[in-house]
């Protein structure tokens, strides 16, 4: 597991460097002077026959990423309603139309498999909507809050997990049961698609290499520590559909259940506005719509689509498709292609020089 985390982080960093090099390879953009978004890179380097499908895959990746954040956070909020009041509320669209109260405890949501617009969607929209109208640099305090919160939660987990009855369980060196984590692992290191927006707004003195080193190094360290200690805290369950959150939720400890609630809320409440802003930037750069329409579509589209994937296995479906196909293409394949085309263009220009 640790080897895989390190290798995937190295590959992600390398792909990020290649993508930024392709950005610098565009005319008059050696130091990121121009506003260049991911669609601009695709349009500049790719022939039209490849540009359109690549653009659709990129937009699909951004929308699916937002949908995973919306769905996961809404599910946590709904179960928080169930634990505190006995029910979660929503508007059922199928199989029949009308208000509904959900209280199921053995499903991904309290509403079972019905198609529902939960009240938690409205709570999310009220909190995240105003933040999505701002720019990326306006959300920096939220990102600081997010990383501080993650650090505190990780510290709590590392403190309570050794107190579990089965600790220390023996860990296998490796396991063949990886079908449930391949897409998730790729999805968690899928930051390359948002790099152009970051490069456009970062300060000139900010080092790309140092940013990659500290951020990815931190993530690998935290993921590995929690994975190892969490694995030692419980008997092997990696071949089941359980995860560390489900184990902590039934541990009987109030603080453990509280961290299960806080993690997706803290992380996703700060991530949803960021990805909405990046999606808005891309719509504006494409010239498909004006600022007001771009803001509305970037925020509303993932919410509307999430309704149809909110219950049942919708979240797993989105994560698998997002991680294995859309995320892989955008974050690992397209950067290689764009860098190669950048090199070919540079060689062609050199040959044309007198």
GROMACS .gro file of C-alpha atoms in nm:
model
  354
    1UNK     CA    1   0.000   0.000   0.000
    2UNK     CA    2   0.274   0.246   0.095
    3UNK     CA    3   0.467   0.168  -0.223
    4UNK     CA    4   0.155   0.229  -0.432
    5UNK     CA    5   0.087   0.562  -0.259
    6UNK     CA    6   0.442   0.678  -0.320
    7UNK     CA    7   0.444   0.566  -0.685
    8UNK     CA    8   0.105   0.723  -0.764
    9UNK     CA    9   0.210   1.050  -0.599
   10UNK     CA   10   0.535   1.056  -0.801
   11UNK     CA   11   0.347   0.986  -1.125
   12UNK     CA   12   0.092   1.258  -1.040
   13UNK     CA   13   0.368   1.509  -0.970
   14UNK     CA   14   0.544   1.417  -1.294
   15UNK     CA   15   0.223   1.457  -1.494
   16UNK     CA   16   0.164   1.791  -1.323
   17UNK     CA   17   0.509   1.910  -1.422
   18UNK     CA   18   0.450   1.802  -1.783
   19UNK     CA   19   0.119   1.986  -1.796
   20UNK     CA   20   0.274   2.305  -1.659
   21UNK     CA   21   0.556   2.273  -1.912
   22UNK     CA   22   0.294   2.255  -2.188
   23UNK     CA   23   0.138   2.573  -2.045
   24UNK     CA   24   0.475   2.748  -2.057
   25UNK     CA   25   0.517   2.628  -2.414
   26UNK     CA   26   0.227   2.841  -2.531
   27UNK     CA   27   0.324   3.176  -2.691
   28UNK     CA   28   0.403   3.456  -2.443
   29UNK     CA   29   0.329   3.238  -2.142
   30UNK     CA   30   0.677   3.142  -2.021
   31UNK     CA   31   0.597   3.264  -1.668
   32UNK     CA   32   0.220   3.207  -1.670
   33UNK     CA   33   0.153   3.566  -1.780
   34UNK     CA   34  -0.164   3.470  -1.969
   35UNK     CA   35  -0.490   3.328  -1.842
   36UNK     CA   36  -0.465   2.969  -1.967
   37UNK     CA   37  -0.719   2.709  -1.856
   38UNK     CA   38  -0.727   2.340  -1.939
   39UNK     CA   39  -0.959   2.391  -2.242
   40UNK     CA   40  -0.708   2.641  -2.386
   41UNK     CA   41  -0.434   2.378  -2.370
   42UNK     CA   42  -0.653   2.122  -2.543
   43UNK     CA   43  -0.759   2.366  -2.813
   44UNK     CA   44  -0.405   2.491  -2.876
   45UNK     CA   45  -0.229   2.155  -2.902
   46UNK     CA   46  -0.490   1.904  -3.018
   47UNK     CA   47  -0.646   1.874  -3.364
   48UNK     CA   48  -1.019   1.945  -3.365
   49UNK     CA   49  -1.109   1.577  -3.403
   50UNK     CA   50  -0.937   1.508  -3.067
   51UNK     CA   51  -1.009   1.840  -2.900
   52UNK     CA   52  -1.387   1.797  -2.871
   53UNK     CA   53  -1.388   1.449  -2.710
   54UNK     CA   54  -1.098   1.546  -2.482
   55UNK     CA   55  -1.287   1.858  -2.377
   56UNK     CA   56  -1.597   1.655  -2.300
   57UNK     CA   57  -1.393   1.409  -2.093
   58UNK     CA   58  -1.236   1.695  -1.897
   59UNK     CA   59  -1.572   1.860  -1.826
   60UNK     CA   60  -1.711   1.518  -1.733
   61UNK     CA   61  -1.426   1.469  -1.485
   62UNK     CA   62  -1.489   1.806  -1.322
   63UNK     CA   63  -1.864   1.748  -1.295
   64UNK     CA   64  -1.821   1.393  -1.159
   65UNK     CA   65  -1.572   1.519  -0.900
   66UNK     CA   66  -1.819   1.779  -0.782
   67UNK     CA   67  -2.096   1.518  -0.773
   68UNK     CA   68  -1.893   1.289  -0.546
   69UNK     CA   69  -1.841   1.574  -0.300
   70UNK     CA   70  -2.208   1.674  -0.307
   71UNK     CA   71  -2.339   1.319  -0.267
   72UNK     CA   72  -2.097   1.214   0.007
   73UNK     CA   73  -2.156   1.527   0.214
   74UNK     CA   74  -2.535   1.512   0.174
   75UNK     CA   75  -2.539   1.147   0.282
   76UNK     CA   76  -2.344   1.232   0.597
   77UNK     CA   77  -2.575   1.526   0.673
   78UNK     CA   78  -2.885   1.309   0.626
   79UNK     CA   79  -2.759   1.046   0.869
   80UNK     CA   80  -2.672   1.324   1.112
   81UNK     CA   81  -3.038   1.430   1.090
   82UNK     CA   82  -3.144   1.069   1.155
   83UNK     CA   83  -2.920   1.037   1.461
   84UNK     CA   84  -3.036   1.372   1.605
   85UNK     CA   85  -3.407   1.382   1.518
   86UNK     CA   86  -3.494   1.029   1.405
   87UNK     CA   87  -3.557   1.119   1.040
   88UNK     CA   88  -3.408   1.282   0.731
   89UNK     CA   89  -3.642   1.479   0.507
   90UNK     CA   90  -3.670   1.518   0.133
   91UNK     CA   91  -3.890   1.532  -0.174
   92UNK     CA   92  -3.939   1.196  -0.342
   93UNK     CA   93  -3.950   1.202  -0.722
   94UNK     CA   94  -3.978   0.826  -0.789
   95UNK     CA   95  -4.157   0.585  -0.758
   96UNK     CA   96  -4.417   0.835  -0.634
   97UNK     CA   97  -4.403   1.210  -0.590
   98UNK     CA   98  -4.429   1.385  -0.255
   99UNK     CA   99  -4.257   1.465   0.077
  100UNK     CA  100  -4.074   1.179   0.241
  101UNK     CA  101  -3.911   1.100   0.574
  102UNK     CA  102  -3.622   0.854   0.565
  103UNK     CA  103  -3.488   0.649   0.855
  104UNK     CA  104  -3.323   0.344   0.697
  105UNK     CA  105  -2.993   0.253   0.860
  106UNK     CA  106  -2.870  -0.025   0.631
  107UNK     CA  107  -2.851   0.170   0.306
  108UNK     CA  108  -2.625   0.438   0.158
  109UNK     CA  109  -2.891   0.697   0.249
  110UNK     CA  110  -3.189   0.702   0.489
  111UNK     CA  111  -3.421   0.697   0.185
  112UNK     CA  112  -3.331   0.353   0.047
  113UNK     CA  113  -3.338   0.329  -0.333
  114UNK     CA  114  -3.601   0.597  -0.402
  115UNK     CA  115  -3.512   0.896  -0.618
  116UNK     CA  116  -3.511   1.181  -0.367
  117UNK     CA  117  -3.413   1.547  -0.343
  118UNK     CA  118  -3.295   1.559   0.020
  119UNK     CA  119  -3.308   1.867   0.242
  120UNK     CA  120  -2.932   1.822   0.287
  121UNK     CA  121  -2.889   1.938  -0.075
  122UNK     CA  122  -3.047   2.269   0.019
  123UNK     CA  123  -2.824   2.302   0.326
  124UNK     CA  124  -2.518   2.243   0.106
  125UNK     CA  125  -2.637   2.493  -0.152
  126UNK     CA  126  -2.696   2.764   0.109
  127UNK     CA  127  -2.344   2.720   0.253
  128UNK     CA  128  -2.147   2.663  -0.068
  129UNK     CA  129  -2.340   2.888  -0.307
  130UNK     CA  130  -2.200   3.225  -0.192
  131UNK     CA  131  -1.845   3.085  -0.180
  132UNK     CA  132  -1.876   2.956  -0.538
  133UNK     CA  133  -1.932   3.312  -0.662
  134UNK     CA  134  -1.586   3.417  -0.544
  135UNK     CA  135  -1.243   3.356  -0.701
  136UNK     CA  136  -0.991   3.088  -0.608
  137UNK     CA  137  -0.766   3.321  -0.410
  138UNK     CA  138  -1.068   3.432  -0.204
  139UNK     CA  139  -1.106   3.070  -0.085
  140UNK     CA  140  -0.752   3.039   0.053
  141UNK     CA  141  -0.869   3.076   0.417
  142UNK     CA  142  -1.110   2.785   0.360
  143UNK     CA  143  -0.826   2.567   0.232
  144UNK     CA  144  -0.619   2.653   0.539
  145UNK     CA  145  -0.915   2.553   0.756
  146UNK     CA  146  -0.948   2.230   0.559
  147UNK     CA  147  -0.585   2.121   0.600
  148UNK     CA  148  -0.580   2.216   0.969
  149UNK     CA  149  -0.899   2.018   1.021
  150UNK     CA  150  -0.759   1.716   0.837
  151UNK     CA  151  -0.447   1.727   1.052
  152UNK     CA  152  -0.651   1.740   1.374
  153UNK     CA  153  -0.880   1.456   1.263
  154UNK     CA  154  -0.580   1.243   1.165
  155UNK     CA  155  -0.429   1.304   1.508
  156UNK     CA  156  -0.755   1.196   1.674
  157UNK     CA  157  -0.772   0.878   1.466
  158UNK     CA  158  -0.412   0.788   1.539
  159UNK     CA  159  -0.487   0.839   1.909
  160UNK     CA  160  -0.808   0.631   1.933
  161UNK     CA  161  -0.733   0.348   1.687
  162UNK     CA  162  -0.464   0.183   1.907
  163UNK     CA  163  -0.730   0.159   2.178
  164UNK     CA  164  -0.953  -0.072   1.973
  165UNK     CA  165  -0.995  -0.426   2.113
  166UNK     CA  166  -0.824  -0.603   1.820
  167UNK     CA  167  -0.518  -0.379   1.815
  168UNK     CA  168  -0.257  -0.480   1.706
  169UNK     CA  169  -0.396  -0.711   1.437
  170UNK     CA  170  -0.144  -0.859   1.198
  171UNK     CA  171  -0.118  -0.679   0.866
  172UNK     CA  172  -0.049  -0.861   0.539
  173UNK     CA  173   0.239  -0.727   0.333
  174UNK     CA  174   0.011  -0.713   0.031
  175UNK     CA  175  -0.336  -0.823  -0.076
  176UNK     CA  176  -0.491  -0.916  -0.408
  177UNK     CA  177  -0.822  -0.755  -0.309
  178UNK     CA  178  -0.773  -0.419  -0.478
  179UNK     CA  179  -1.086  -0.382  -0.690
  180UNK     CA  180  -1.245  -0.140  -0.444
  181UNK     CA  181  -0.947   0.092  -0.406
  182UNK     CA  182  -0.787   0.137  -0.750
  183UNK     CA  183  -1.033   0.402  -0.868
  184UNK     CA  184  -1.041   0.567  -0.527
  185UNK     CA  185  -0.661   0.591  -0.509
  186UNK     CA  186  -0.637   0.749  -0.854
  187UNK     CA  187  -0.923   0.984  -0.768
  188UNK     CA  188  -0.749   1.101  -0.450
  189UNK     CA  189  -0.435   1.201  -0.643
  190UNK     CA  190  -0.627   1.357  -0.933
  191UNK     CA  191  -0.514   1.717  -0.885
  192UNK     CA  192  -0.353   1.769  -1.227
  193UNK     CA  193  -0.678   1.878  -1.393
  194UNK     CA  194  -0.702   2.179  -1.161
  195UNK     CA  195  -0.337   2.286  -1.203
  196UNK     CA  196  -0.390   2.544  -1.482
  197UNK     CA  197  -0.632   2.741  -1.262
  198UNK     CA  198  -0.385   2.721  -0.973
  199UNK     CA  199  -0.092   2.832  -1.191
  200UNK     CA  200  -0.295   3.129  -1.316
  201UNK     CA  201  -0.352   3.262  -0.964
  202UNK     CA  202  -0.045   3.157  -0.770
  203UNK     CA  203   0.205   3.425  -0.677
  204UNK     CA  204   0.516   3.442  -0.898
  205UNK     CA  205   0.749   3.356  -0.609
  206UNK     CA  206   0.563   3.034  -0.526
  207UNK     CA  207   0.775   2.731  -0.621
  208UNK     CA  208   0.596   2.459  -0.815
  209UNK     CA  209   0.840   2.188  -0.703
  210UNK     CA  210   0.819   2.288  -0.338
  211UNK     CA  211   0.439   2.299  -0.354
  212UNK     CA  212   0.427   1.948  -0.501
  213UNK     CA  213   0.682   1.812  -0.254
  214UNK     CA  214   0.513   1.938   0.061
  215UNK     CA  215   0.151   1.876  -0.042
  216UNK     CA  216   0.200   1.527  -0.187
  217UNK     CA  217   0.447   1.428   0.083
  218UNK     CA  218   0.197   1.530   0.349
  219UNK     CA  219  -0.084   1.336   0.182
  220UNK     CA  220   0.123   1.017   0.146
  221UNK     CA  221   0.237   1.039   0.508
  222UNK     CA  222  -0.115   1.089   0.647
  223UNK     CA  223  -0.276   0.826   0.421
  224UNK     CA  224  -0.009   0.568   0.503
  225UNK     CA  225  -0.018   0.632   0.878
  226UNK     CA  226  -0.396   0.608   0.901
  227UNK     CA  227  -0.405   0.306   0.668
  228UNK     CA  228  -0.146   0.113   0.868
  229UNK     CA  229  -0.276   0.198   1.215
  230UNK     CA  230  -0.636   0.152   1.099
  231UNK     CA  231  -0.550  -0.187   0.952
  232UNK     CA  232  -0.389  -0.293   1.279
  233UNK     CA  233  -0.694  -0.176   1.478
  234UNK     CA  234  -0.937  -0.424   1.319
  235UNK     CA  235  -0.940  -0.780   1.195
  236UNK     CA  236  -0.890  -0.791   0.816
  237UNK     CA  237  -1.194  -0.658   0.633
  238UNK     CA  238  -1.037  -0.549   0.304
  239UNK     CA  239  -1.229  -0.816   0.111
  240UNK     CA  240  -1.564  -0.676   0.234
  241UNK     CA  241  -1.758  -0.360   0.150
  242UNK     CA  242  -1.667  -0.202   0.485
  243UNK     CA  243  -1.424   0.082   0.532
  244UNK     CA  244  -1.259   0.264   0.820
  245UNK     CA  245  -1.551   0.507   0.851
  246UNK     CA  246  -1.805   0.226   0.889
  247UNK     CA  247  -1.583   0.062   1.152
  248UNK     CA  248  -1.547   0.385   1.349
  249UNK     CA  249  -1.918   0.459   1.320
  250UNK     CA  250  -2.010   0.134   1.500
  251UNK     CA  251  -1.721   0.146   1.748
  252UNK     CA  252  -1.944   0.281   2.023
  253UNK     CA  253  -1.717   0.581   2.084
  254UNK     CA  254  -1.881   0.922   2.050
  255UNK     CA  255  -1.561   1.093   1.938
  256UNK     CA  256  -1.509   0.828   1.668
  257UNK     CA  257  -1.860   0.881   1.531
  258UNK     CA  258  -1.810   1.256   1.547
  259UNK     CA  259  -1.494   1.236   1.332
  260UNK     CA  260  -1.685   1.028   1.073
  261UNK     CA  261  -1.934   1.315   1.048
  262UNK     CA  262  -1.676   1.594   1.054
  263UNK     CA  263  -1.436   1.458   0.791
  264UNK     CA  264  -1.654   1.474   0.477
  265UNK     CA  265  -1.828   1.790   0.596
  266UNK     CA  266  -1.501   1.971   0.665
  267UNK     CA  267  -1.325   1.849   0.350
  268UNK     CA  268  -1.615   1.872   0.107
  269UNK     CA  269  -1.764   2.201   0.225
  270UNK     CA  270  -1.428   2.357   0.139
  271UNK     CA  271  -1.378   2.161  -0.187
  272UNK     CA  272  -1.718   2.210  -0.351
  273UNK     CA  273  -1.675   2.589  -0.397
  274UNK     CA  274  -1.322   2.542  -0.536
  275UNK     CA  275  -1.426   2.295  -0.806
  276UNK     CA  276  -1.734   2.505  -0.887
  277UNK     CA  277  -1.507   2.805  -0.940
  278UNK     CA  278  -1.267   2.607  -1.162
  279UNK     CA  279  -1.560   2.478  -1.367
  280UNK     CA  280  -1.687   2.836  -1.401
  281UNK     CA  281  -1.342   2.952  -1.516
  282UNK     CA  282  -1.346   2.687  -1.787
  283UNK     CA  283  -1.694   2.777  -1.910
  284UNK     CA  284  -1.589   3.142  -1.931
  285UNK     CA  285  -1.267   3.056  -2.112
  286UNK     CA  286  -1.458   2.846  -2.363
  287UNK     CA  287  -1.681   3.144  -2.437
  288UNK     CA  288  -1.996   2.934  -2.418
  289UNK     CA  289  -2.176   3.172  -2.181
  290UNK     CA  290  -2.145   3.494  -1.985
  291UNK     CA  291  -2.022   3.526  -1.625
  292UNK     CA  292  -2.363   3.499  -1.461
  293UNK     CA  293  -2.471   3.198  -1.665
  294UNK     CA  294  -2.133   3.028  -1.618
  295UNK     CA  295  -2.160   3.067  -1.241
  296UNK     CA  296  -2.513   2.929  -1.236
  297UNK     CA  297  -2.441   2.631  -1.460
  298UNK     CA  298  -2.114   2.540  -1.286
  299UNK     CA  299  -2.293   2.533  -0.952
  300UNK     CA  300  -2.634   2.391  -1.050
  301UNK     CA  301  -2.539   2.120  -1.304
  302UNK     CA  302  -2.360   1.886  -1.057
  303UNK     CA  303  -2.642   1.933  -0.806
  304UNK     CA  304  -2.913   1.835  -1.056
  305UNK     CA  305  -2.722   1.532  -1.183
  306UNK     CA  306  -2.645   1.422  -0.827
  307UNK     CA  307  -3.017   1.370  -0.762
  308UNK     CA  308  -3.019   1.065  -0.989
  309UNK     CA  309  -2.711   0.910  -0.824
  310UNK     CA  310  -2.779   1.005  -0.464
  311UNK     CA  311  -2.937   0.679  -0.345
  312UNK     CA  312  -2.842   0.316  -0.404
  313UNK     CA  313  -2.499   0.248  -0.556
  314UNK     CA  314  -2.480   0.584  -0.734
  315UNK     CA  315  -2.182   0.711  -0.537
  316UNK     CA  316  -1.981   0.393  -0.603
  317UNK     CA  317  -2.065   0.413  -0.974
  318UNK     CA  318  -1.947   0.773  -1.002
  319UNK     CA  319  -1.629   0.706  -0.804
  320UNK     CA  320  -1.537   0.404  -1.017
  321UNK     CA  321  -1.604   0.579  -1.348
  322UNK     CA  322  -1.448   0.901  -1.229
  323UNK     CA  323  -1.136   0.729  -1.102
  324UNK     CA  324  -1.077   0.463  -1.363
  325UNK     CA  325  -1.172   0.647  -1.682
  326UNK     CA  326  -1.228   1.022  -1.659
  327UNK     CA  327  -0.967   1.084  -1.390
  328UNK     CA  328  -0.707   0.863  -1.558
  329UNK     CA  329  -0.748   1.036  -1.894
  330UNK     CA  330  -0.744   1.392  -1.758
  331UNK     CA  331  -0.473   1.356  -1.494
  332UNK     CA  332  -0.240   1.094  -1.635
  333UNK     CA  333  -0.286   1.059  -2.012
  334UNK     CA  334  -0.362   1.408  -2.146
  335UNK     CA  335  -0.063   1.572  -1.970
  336UNK     CA  336   0.170   1.326  -2.147
  337UNK     CA  337   0.001   1.391  -2.482
  338UNK     CA  338   0.010   1.770  -2.442
  339UNK     CA  339   0.375   1.770  -2.336
  340UNK     CA  340   0.470   1.552  -2.634
  341UNK     CA  341   0.285   1.783  -2.874
  342UNK     CA  342   0.451   2.083  -2.707
  343UNK     CA  343   0.791   1.926  -2.777
  344UNK     CA  344   0.701   1.858  -3.139
  345UNK     CA  345   0.586   2.216  -3.183
  346UNK     CA  346   0.907   2.350  -3.028
  347UNK     CA  347   1.121   2.132  -3.258
  348UNK     CA  348   0.922   2.251  -3.560
  349UNK     CA  349   0.975   2.615  -3.466
  350UNK     CA  350   1.348   2.558  -3.421
  351UNK     CA  351   1.374   2.404  -3.766
  352UNK     CA  352   1.194   2.704  -3.915
  353UNK     CA  353   1.437   2.954  -3.760
  354UNK     CA  354   1.699   3.091  -4.010
   0.00000   0.00000   0.00000
